[in-house]
Structures are given as structure tokens and as C-alpha cells.
Coordinates of C-alpha atoms and ligand atoms in Angstrom, one line a residue:
X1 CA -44.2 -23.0 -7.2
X2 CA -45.3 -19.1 -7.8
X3 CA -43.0 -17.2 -10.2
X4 CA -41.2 -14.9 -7.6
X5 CA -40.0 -18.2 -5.4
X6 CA -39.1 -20.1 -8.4
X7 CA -37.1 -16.5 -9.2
X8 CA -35.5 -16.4 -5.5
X9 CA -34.5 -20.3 -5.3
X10 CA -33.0 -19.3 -9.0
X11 CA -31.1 -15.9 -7.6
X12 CA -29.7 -18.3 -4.9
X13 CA -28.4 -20.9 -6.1
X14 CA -26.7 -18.8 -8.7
X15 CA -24.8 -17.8 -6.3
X16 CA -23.9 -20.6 -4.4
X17 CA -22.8 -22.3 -7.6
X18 CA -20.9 -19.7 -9.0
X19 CA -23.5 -19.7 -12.1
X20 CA -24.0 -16.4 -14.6
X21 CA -27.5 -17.1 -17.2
X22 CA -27.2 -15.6 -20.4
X23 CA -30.3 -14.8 -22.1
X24 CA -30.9 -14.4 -25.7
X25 CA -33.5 -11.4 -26.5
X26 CA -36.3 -13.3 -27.4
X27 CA -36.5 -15.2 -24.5
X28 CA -39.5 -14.6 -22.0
X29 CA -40.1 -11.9 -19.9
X30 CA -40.0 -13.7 -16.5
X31 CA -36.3 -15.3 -17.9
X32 CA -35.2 -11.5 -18.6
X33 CA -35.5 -11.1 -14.9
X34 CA -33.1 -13.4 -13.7
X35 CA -30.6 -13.1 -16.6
X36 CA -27.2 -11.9 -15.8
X37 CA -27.1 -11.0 -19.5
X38 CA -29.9 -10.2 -22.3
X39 CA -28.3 -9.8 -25.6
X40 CA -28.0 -10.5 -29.8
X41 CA -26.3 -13.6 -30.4
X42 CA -22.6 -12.0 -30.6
X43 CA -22.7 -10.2 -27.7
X44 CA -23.8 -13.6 -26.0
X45 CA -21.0 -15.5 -27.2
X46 CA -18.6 -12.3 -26.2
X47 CA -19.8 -12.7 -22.7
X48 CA -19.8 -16.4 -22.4
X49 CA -16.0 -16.1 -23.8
X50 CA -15.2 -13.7 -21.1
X51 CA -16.8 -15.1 -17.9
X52 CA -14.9 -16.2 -15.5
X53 CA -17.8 -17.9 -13.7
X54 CA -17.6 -21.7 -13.4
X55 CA -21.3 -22.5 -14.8
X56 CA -23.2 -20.9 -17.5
X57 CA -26.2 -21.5 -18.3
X58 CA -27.6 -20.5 -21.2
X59 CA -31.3 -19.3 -22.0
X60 CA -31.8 -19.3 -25.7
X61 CA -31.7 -22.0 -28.8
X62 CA -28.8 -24.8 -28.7
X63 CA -26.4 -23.4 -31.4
X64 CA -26.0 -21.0 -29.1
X65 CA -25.3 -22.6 -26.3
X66 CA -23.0 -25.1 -27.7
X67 CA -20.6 -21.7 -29.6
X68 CA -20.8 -20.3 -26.0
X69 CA -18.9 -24.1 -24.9
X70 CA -16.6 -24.3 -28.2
X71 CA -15.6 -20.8 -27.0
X72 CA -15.2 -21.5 -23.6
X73 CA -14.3 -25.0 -23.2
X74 CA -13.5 -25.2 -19.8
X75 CA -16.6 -23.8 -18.6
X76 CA -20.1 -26.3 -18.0
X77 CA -22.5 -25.0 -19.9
X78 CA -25.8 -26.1 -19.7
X79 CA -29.3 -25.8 -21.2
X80 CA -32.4 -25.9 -19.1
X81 CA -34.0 -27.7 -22.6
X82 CA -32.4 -29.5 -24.9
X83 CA -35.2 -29.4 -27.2
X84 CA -34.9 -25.8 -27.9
X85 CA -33.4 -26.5 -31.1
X86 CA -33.3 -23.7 -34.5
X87 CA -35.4 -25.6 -37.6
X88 CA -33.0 -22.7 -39.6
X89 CA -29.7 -24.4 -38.1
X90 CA -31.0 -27.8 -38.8
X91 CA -31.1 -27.2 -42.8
X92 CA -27.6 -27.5 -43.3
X93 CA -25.1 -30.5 -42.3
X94 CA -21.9 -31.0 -42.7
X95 CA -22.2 -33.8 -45.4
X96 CA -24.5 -31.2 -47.3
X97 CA -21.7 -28.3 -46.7
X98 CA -18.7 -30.6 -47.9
X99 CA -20.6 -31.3 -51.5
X100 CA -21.3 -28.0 -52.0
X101 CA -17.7 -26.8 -51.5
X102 CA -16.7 -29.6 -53.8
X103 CA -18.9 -27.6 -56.6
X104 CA -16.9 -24.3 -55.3
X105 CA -13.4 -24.9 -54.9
X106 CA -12.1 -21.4 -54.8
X107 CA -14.8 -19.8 -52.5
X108 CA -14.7 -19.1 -48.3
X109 CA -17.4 -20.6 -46.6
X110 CA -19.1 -18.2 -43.9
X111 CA -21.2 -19.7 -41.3
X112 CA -24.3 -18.0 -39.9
X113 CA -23.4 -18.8 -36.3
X114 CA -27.5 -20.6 -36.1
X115 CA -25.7 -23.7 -37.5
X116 CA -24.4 -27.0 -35.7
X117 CA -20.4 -27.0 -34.5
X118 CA -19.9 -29.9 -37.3
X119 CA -21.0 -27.4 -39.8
X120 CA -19.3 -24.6 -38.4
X121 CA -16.1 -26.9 -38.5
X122 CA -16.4 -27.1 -42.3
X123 CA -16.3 -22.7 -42.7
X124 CA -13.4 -20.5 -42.9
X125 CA -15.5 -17.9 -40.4
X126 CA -18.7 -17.4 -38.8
X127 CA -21.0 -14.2 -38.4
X128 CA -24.0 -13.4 -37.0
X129 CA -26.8 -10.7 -38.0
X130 CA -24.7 -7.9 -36.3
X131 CA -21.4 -8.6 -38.5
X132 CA -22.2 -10.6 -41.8
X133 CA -22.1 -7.7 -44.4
X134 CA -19.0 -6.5 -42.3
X135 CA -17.2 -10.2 -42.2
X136 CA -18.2 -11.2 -45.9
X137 CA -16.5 -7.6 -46.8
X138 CA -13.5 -8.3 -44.9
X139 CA -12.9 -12.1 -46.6
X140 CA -10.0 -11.9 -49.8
X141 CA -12.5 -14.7 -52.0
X142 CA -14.6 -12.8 -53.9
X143 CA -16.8 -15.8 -54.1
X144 CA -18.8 -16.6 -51.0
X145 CA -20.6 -20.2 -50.3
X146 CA -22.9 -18.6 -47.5
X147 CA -24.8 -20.9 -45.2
X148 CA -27.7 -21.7 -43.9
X149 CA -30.3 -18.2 -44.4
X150 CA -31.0 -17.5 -47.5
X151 CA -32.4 -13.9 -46.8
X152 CA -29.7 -12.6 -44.8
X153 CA -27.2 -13.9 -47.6
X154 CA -29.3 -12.3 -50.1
X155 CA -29.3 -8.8 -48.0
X156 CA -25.1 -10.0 -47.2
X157 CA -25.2 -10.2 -51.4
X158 CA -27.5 -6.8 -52.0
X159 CA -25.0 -4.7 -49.9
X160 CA -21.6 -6.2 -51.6
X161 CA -22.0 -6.2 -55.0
X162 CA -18.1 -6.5 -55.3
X163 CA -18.5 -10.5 -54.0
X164 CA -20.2 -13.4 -55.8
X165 CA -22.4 -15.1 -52.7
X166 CA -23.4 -18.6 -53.1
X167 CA -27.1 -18.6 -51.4
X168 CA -28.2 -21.8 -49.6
X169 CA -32.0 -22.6 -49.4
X170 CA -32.8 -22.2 -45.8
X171 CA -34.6 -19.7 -44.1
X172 CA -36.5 -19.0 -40.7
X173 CA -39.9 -20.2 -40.8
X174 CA -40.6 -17.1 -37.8
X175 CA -39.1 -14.5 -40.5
X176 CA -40.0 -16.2 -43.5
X177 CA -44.0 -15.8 -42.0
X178 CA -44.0 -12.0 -41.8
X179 CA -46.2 -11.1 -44.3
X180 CA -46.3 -7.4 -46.2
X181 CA -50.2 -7.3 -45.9
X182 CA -49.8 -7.3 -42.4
X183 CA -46.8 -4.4 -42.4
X184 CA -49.4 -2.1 -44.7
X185 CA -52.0 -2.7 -42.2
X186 CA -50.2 -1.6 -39.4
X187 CA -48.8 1.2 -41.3
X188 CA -52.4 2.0 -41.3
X189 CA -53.3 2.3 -38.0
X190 CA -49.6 3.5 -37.0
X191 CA -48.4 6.3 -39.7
X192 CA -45.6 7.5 -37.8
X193 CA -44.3 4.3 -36.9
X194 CA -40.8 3.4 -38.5
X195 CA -40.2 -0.4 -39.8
X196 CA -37.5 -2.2 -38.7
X197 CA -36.4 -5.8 -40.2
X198 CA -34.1 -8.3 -39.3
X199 CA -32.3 -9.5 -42.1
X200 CA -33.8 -13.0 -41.6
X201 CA -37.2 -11.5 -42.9
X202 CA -37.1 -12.1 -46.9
X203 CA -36.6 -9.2 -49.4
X204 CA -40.2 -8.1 -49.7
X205 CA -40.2 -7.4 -46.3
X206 CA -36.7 -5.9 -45.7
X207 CA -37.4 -3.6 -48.4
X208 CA -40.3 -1.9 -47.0
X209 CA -38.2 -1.3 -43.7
X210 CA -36.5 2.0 -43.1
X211 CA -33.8 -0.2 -41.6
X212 CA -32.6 -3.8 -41.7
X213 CA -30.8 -4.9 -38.3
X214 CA -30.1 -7.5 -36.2
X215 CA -31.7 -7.5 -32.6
X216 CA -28.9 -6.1 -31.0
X217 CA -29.1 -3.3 -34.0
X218 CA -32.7 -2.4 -33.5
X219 CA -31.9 -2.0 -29.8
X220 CA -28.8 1.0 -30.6
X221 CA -31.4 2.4 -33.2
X222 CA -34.3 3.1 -31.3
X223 CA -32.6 4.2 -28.3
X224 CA -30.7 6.9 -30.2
X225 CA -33.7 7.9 -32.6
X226 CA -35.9 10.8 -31.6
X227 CA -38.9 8.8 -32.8
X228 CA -41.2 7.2 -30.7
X229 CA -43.0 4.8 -32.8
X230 CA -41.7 1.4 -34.3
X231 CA -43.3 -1.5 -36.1
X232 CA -40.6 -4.1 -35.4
X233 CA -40.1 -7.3 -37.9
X234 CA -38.8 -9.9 -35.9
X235 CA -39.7 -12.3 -33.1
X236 CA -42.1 -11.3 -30.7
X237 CA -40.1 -11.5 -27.6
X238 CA -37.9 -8.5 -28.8
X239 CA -40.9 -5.9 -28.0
X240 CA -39.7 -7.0 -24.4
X241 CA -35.8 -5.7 -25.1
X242 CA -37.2 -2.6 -26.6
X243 CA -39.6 -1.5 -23.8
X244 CA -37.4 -2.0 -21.0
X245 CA -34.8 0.1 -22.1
X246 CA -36.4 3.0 -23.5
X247 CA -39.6 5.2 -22.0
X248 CA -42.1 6.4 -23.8
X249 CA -41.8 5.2 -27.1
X250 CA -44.3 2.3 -28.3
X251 CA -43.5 -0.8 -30.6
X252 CA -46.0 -3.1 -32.4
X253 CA -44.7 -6.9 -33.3
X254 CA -45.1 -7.7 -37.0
X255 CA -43.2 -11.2 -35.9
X256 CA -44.2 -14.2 -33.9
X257 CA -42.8 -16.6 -31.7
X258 CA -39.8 -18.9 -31.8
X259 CA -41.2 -21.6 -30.1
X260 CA -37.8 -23.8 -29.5
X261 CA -37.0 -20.2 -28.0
X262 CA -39.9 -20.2 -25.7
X263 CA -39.6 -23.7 -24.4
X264 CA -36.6 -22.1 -21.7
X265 CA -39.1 -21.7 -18.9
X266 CA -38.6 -20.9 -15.2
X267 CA -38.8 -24.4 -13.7
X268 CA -36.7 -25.9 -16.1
X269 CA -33.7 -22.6 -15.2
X270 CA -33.9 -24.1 -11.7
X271 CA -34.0 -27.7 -12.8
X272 CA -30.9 -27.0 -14.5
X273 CA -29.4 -25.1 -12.0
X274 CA -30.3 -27.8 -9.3
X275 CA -29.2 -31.5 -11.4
X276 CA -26.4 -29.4 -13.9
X277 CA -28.8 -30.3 -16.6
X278 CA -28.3 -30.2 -19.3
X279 CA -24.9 -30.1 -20.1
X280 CA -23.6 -29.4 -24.0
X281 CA -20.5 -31.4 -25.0
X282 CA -18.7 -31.3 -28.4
X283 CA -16.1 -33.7 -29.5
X284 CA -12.6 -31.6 -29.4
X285 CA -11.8 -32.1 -33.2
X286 CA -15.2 -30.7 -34.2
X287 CA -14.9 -27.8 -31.5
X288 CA -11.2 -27.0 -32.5
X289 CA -12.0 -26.6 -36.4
X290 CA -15.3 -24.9 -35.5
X291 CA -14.0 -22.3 -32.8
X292 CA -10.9 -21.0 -35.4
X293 CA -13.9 -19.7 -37.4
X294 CA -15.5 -18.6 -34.3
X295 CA -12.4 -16.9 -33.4
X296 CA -11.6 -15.3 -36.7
X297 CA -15.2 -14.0 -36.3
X298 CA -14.5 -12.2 -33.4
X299 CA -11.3 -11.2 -34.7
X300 CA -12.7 -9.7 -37.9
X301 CA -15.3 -7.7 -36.2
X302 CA -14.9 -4.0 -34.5
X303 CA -16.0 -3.3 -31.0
Ligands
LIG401 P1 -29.7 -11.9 -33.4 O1 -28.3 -12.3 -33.4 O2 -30.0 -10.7 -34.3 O3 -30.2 -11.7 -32.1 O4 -30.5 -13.1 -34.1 C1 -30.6 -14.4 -33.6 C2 -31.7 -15.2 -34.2 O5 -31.8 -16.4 -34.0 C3 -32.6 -14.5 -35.1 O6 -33.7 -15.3 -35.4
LIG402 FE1 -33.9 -20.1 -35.2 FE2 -35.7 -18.5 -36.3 FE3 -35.9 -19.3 -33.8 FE4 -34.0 -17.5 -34.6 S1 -36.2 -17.2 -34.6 S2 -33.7 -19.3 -33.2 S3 -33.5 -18.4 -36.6 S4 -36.0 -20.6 -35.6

């Protein structure tokens, strides 16, 4: 089936089934299009905890499909692929997370939401790229057991110097890949060009940036900065964001892709939309512990 019938049987059945897609950033262009919603990972789990629509189905990796169900329980939320796993989400359980606080008995345990609902049942809170620093701040416990990115605790660590944070050795092998050779080359070809980093990249490469932001971050920045070039360190599909909402200003990827994020594909929205496939469920004692950190997420961060 062509693209743009695949798009109209999608458009349609939306509708009929009372259905909103939420879209994470990196996700392809052609799932952009028939997104309700394209956002960071908190604003996504803000808008699946405020829909009042009866399905949701969710374009992006499972973590976040599954906080966007503990959040909204009554809702079906569905997946078009429920292979589209994080590798960074699966290097922490639960079994891992309870012997570490064992070692720790006075600190808080902070989540980075791209981590299973059994692990974020064992935190006092969760945060995302767009809140960490702002969450870990807000916490009494000076000491922090922070899971499971390594570089964005670090960064977390580097901005608080008031808090001891307990780093866990996991990273994101799409981060983790950008490599400072390739930044100084394009600084070479793009001068003017200002570096932006997620704080997933490691320190090498968040140092050489004139900012370090989440996605939803690098969008706010670049729309309100009278520059007009950017050399963006972070996934690929992000260029997409960044040059439909702003005109005239060019972006070059340092990043590439996710490729659990790119497995959401067209035919498998409309599969999903068509059989309710594939539908995420989470036993209520893990989704009750792990949406009070959820929750106090939400609470603890300013709008
Ligand atoms: P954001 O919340 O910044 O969109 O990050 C999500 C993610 O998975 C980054 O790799
Ligand atoms: Fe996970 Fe990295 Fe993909 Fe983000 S980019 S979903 S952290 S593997």
C-alpha cells in the first residue's frame, strides 16, 4: 500500500476509534505526519496523562509506552511493535536496583524514566532529560543512587555539587557513539554552527557543546536563538523536529539512529490500529509503586 493510503486508512480509523498517536521526536518522518502529538519524553507522558481519548497509541520505545499506561490506567494503550525496546532501559532490573540500595541505605533512588515499571517501582521519583538536574535538586537526600545513564547522572552530578550521586554503568549506545573527531570536523566545514548535546552524550562531548539539553530543550533553544546554524548531538530523527518548526535555519546530525525507535513504521500504526495490537499491561502492584514516583515527578517539575 503507497504511503499517503496507508496515512488516510490511519487518519480514519483514528477517528472512528476514538484513537490519539503520540509520537516521540525521533520517530520517522512519515510517523510525524500522522501523530496527534510529537514531543520529548515528559511532555509525552503529560499528554498521555491528560487524554481523554479511549486508545492511545504510542509511537516511540516501550518504556514509554508502558509510563504513558501506569499513568493512565484506564486507557489501552498500544504499540504498533513490541520489539521497539531501549538497550539503555534494559541495563538495570529491579534485582540489580534492590542490591544496590542495600549498599546505600540513606540515599533516594531517581529513575531515568528509559527504565522498566519494575525498576521504576523500586525509586522514590523519576525524571527525564528535561527535569533531572531540577528533580535531583529538589530531593532532601543529599546522596543520590541515580539509574540507569551514566552520562546524564554525571552532567545531573557536574551541575549539583551540593548532592553525592551514585552513577550506574549504563549508557546509550546511540550517544555513547558520537565521537569528538567527528564534532571538530563539522566544526570545520560549519564555523558558525552552535553544538547542542543531549545529556546522554558522554562528557567529552557535552563539553564541547554550547549547550546540553534534552530534545524538547534543543527545540525551545533554537527556535528562540537568532542563529541559524546548529550541529545537533543526538539521534538523527531530531533534525526532523527541528526543521519543521523553524525556517531558514540549517542543522547537521552528529548522532545516528535508534533503531528500536525506527522499527514503528506505517503499516504496523495501522496494524495496530486495526487488531488493538499491541496492547501494554502492567501488573497493578508494580504500576501503583512505579506511578507514585511517576507522579511525584510530575509534581516536582514546573510548567
Ligand atoms: P528526550 O526525553 O530528551 O526526548 O530523550 C529520550 C531519549 O530516549 C533520548 O535517547
Ligand atoms: Fe534508548 Fe538510546 Fe534509543 Fe533513546 S536513543 S530510546 S536511550 S537506545
Amino acid at each position: 500500500m503507497k504511503d499517503s493510503d496507508l496515512k488516510s486508512r490511519i487518519e480514519k480509523l483514528k477517528r472512528t476509534k476514538d484513537a490519539i498517536i503520540l509520537a516521540h521526536n525521533y520517530q520517522l518522518p512519515e510517523i510525524y505526519d500522522v501523530a496527534d502529538f510529537v514531543g520529548d519524553s515528559f511532555e509525552l507522558a503529560m499528554k498521555a496523562r491528560e487524554t481523554q481519548a479511549k486508545i492511545i497509541i504510542f509511537c516511540g520505545v516501550h518504556f514509554m509506552a508502558e509510563s504513558a499506561k501506569i499513568l493512565n490506567p484506564e486507557k489501552k494503550v498500544l504499540i504498533p511493535d513490541l520489539n521497539a525496546g531501549c538497550f539503555l532501559a534494559d541495563m538495570v532490573t529491579a534485582e540489580s536496583l534492590q542490591a544496590k540500595k542495600k549498599t546505600f541505605p540513606a540515599a533516594a533512588v531517581v529513575a531515568y524514566v528509559n527504565s522498566s515499571a519494575a525498576v521504576k517501582a523500586e525509586t522514590d521519583v523519576c525524571c527525564t532529560s528535561a527535569n533531572a538536574i531540577e528533580i535531583c535538586r529538589k530531593l532532601p537526600e543529599r546522596q543520590i543512587i541515580f539509574v540507569p545513564d551514566e552520562n546524564l547522572g554525571e552532567w545531573v552530578a557536574e551541575n549539583l555539587p551540593e548532592k553525592e550521586i551514585i552513577l550506574w554503568a549504563g549508557n546509550c549506545y546511540v550517544h555513547s557513539k558520537i565521537l569528538v573527531e567527528k564534532i571538530q570536523e563539522a566544526q570545520k566545514s560549519h564555523p558558525q554552527a552552535i553544538i547542542l548535546a543531549h545529556p546522554e552524550s558522554p562528557k567529552k562531548v557535552r563539553d564541547l557543546a554550547e549547550k546540553v539539553l534534552g530534545t524538547g530543550g534543543m527545540l525551545k533553544f533554537v527556535k528562540n536563538s537568532t542563529a541559524d546554524e546548529f550541529l545537533i548531538a543526538t539521534e538523527s530523527g531530531m533534525l526532523e523536529k527541528l526543521k519543521r518548526a523553524t525556517q531558514n535555519k540549517k542543522f547537521w546530525s552528529l548522532g545516528g539512529e535508534c533503531l528500536n525507535m525506527k522499527k514503528i513504521t506505517l503499516p504496523k500504526v495501522l496494524n495496530s490500529l486495526e487488531k488493538d495490537e499491541y496492547e501494554i499491561k502492567v501488573d497493578e502492584k508494580t504500576a501503583q509503586k512505579a506511578r507514585r514516583s511517576l507522579e511525584r515527578m510530575v509534581e516536582l517539575t514546573e510548567r
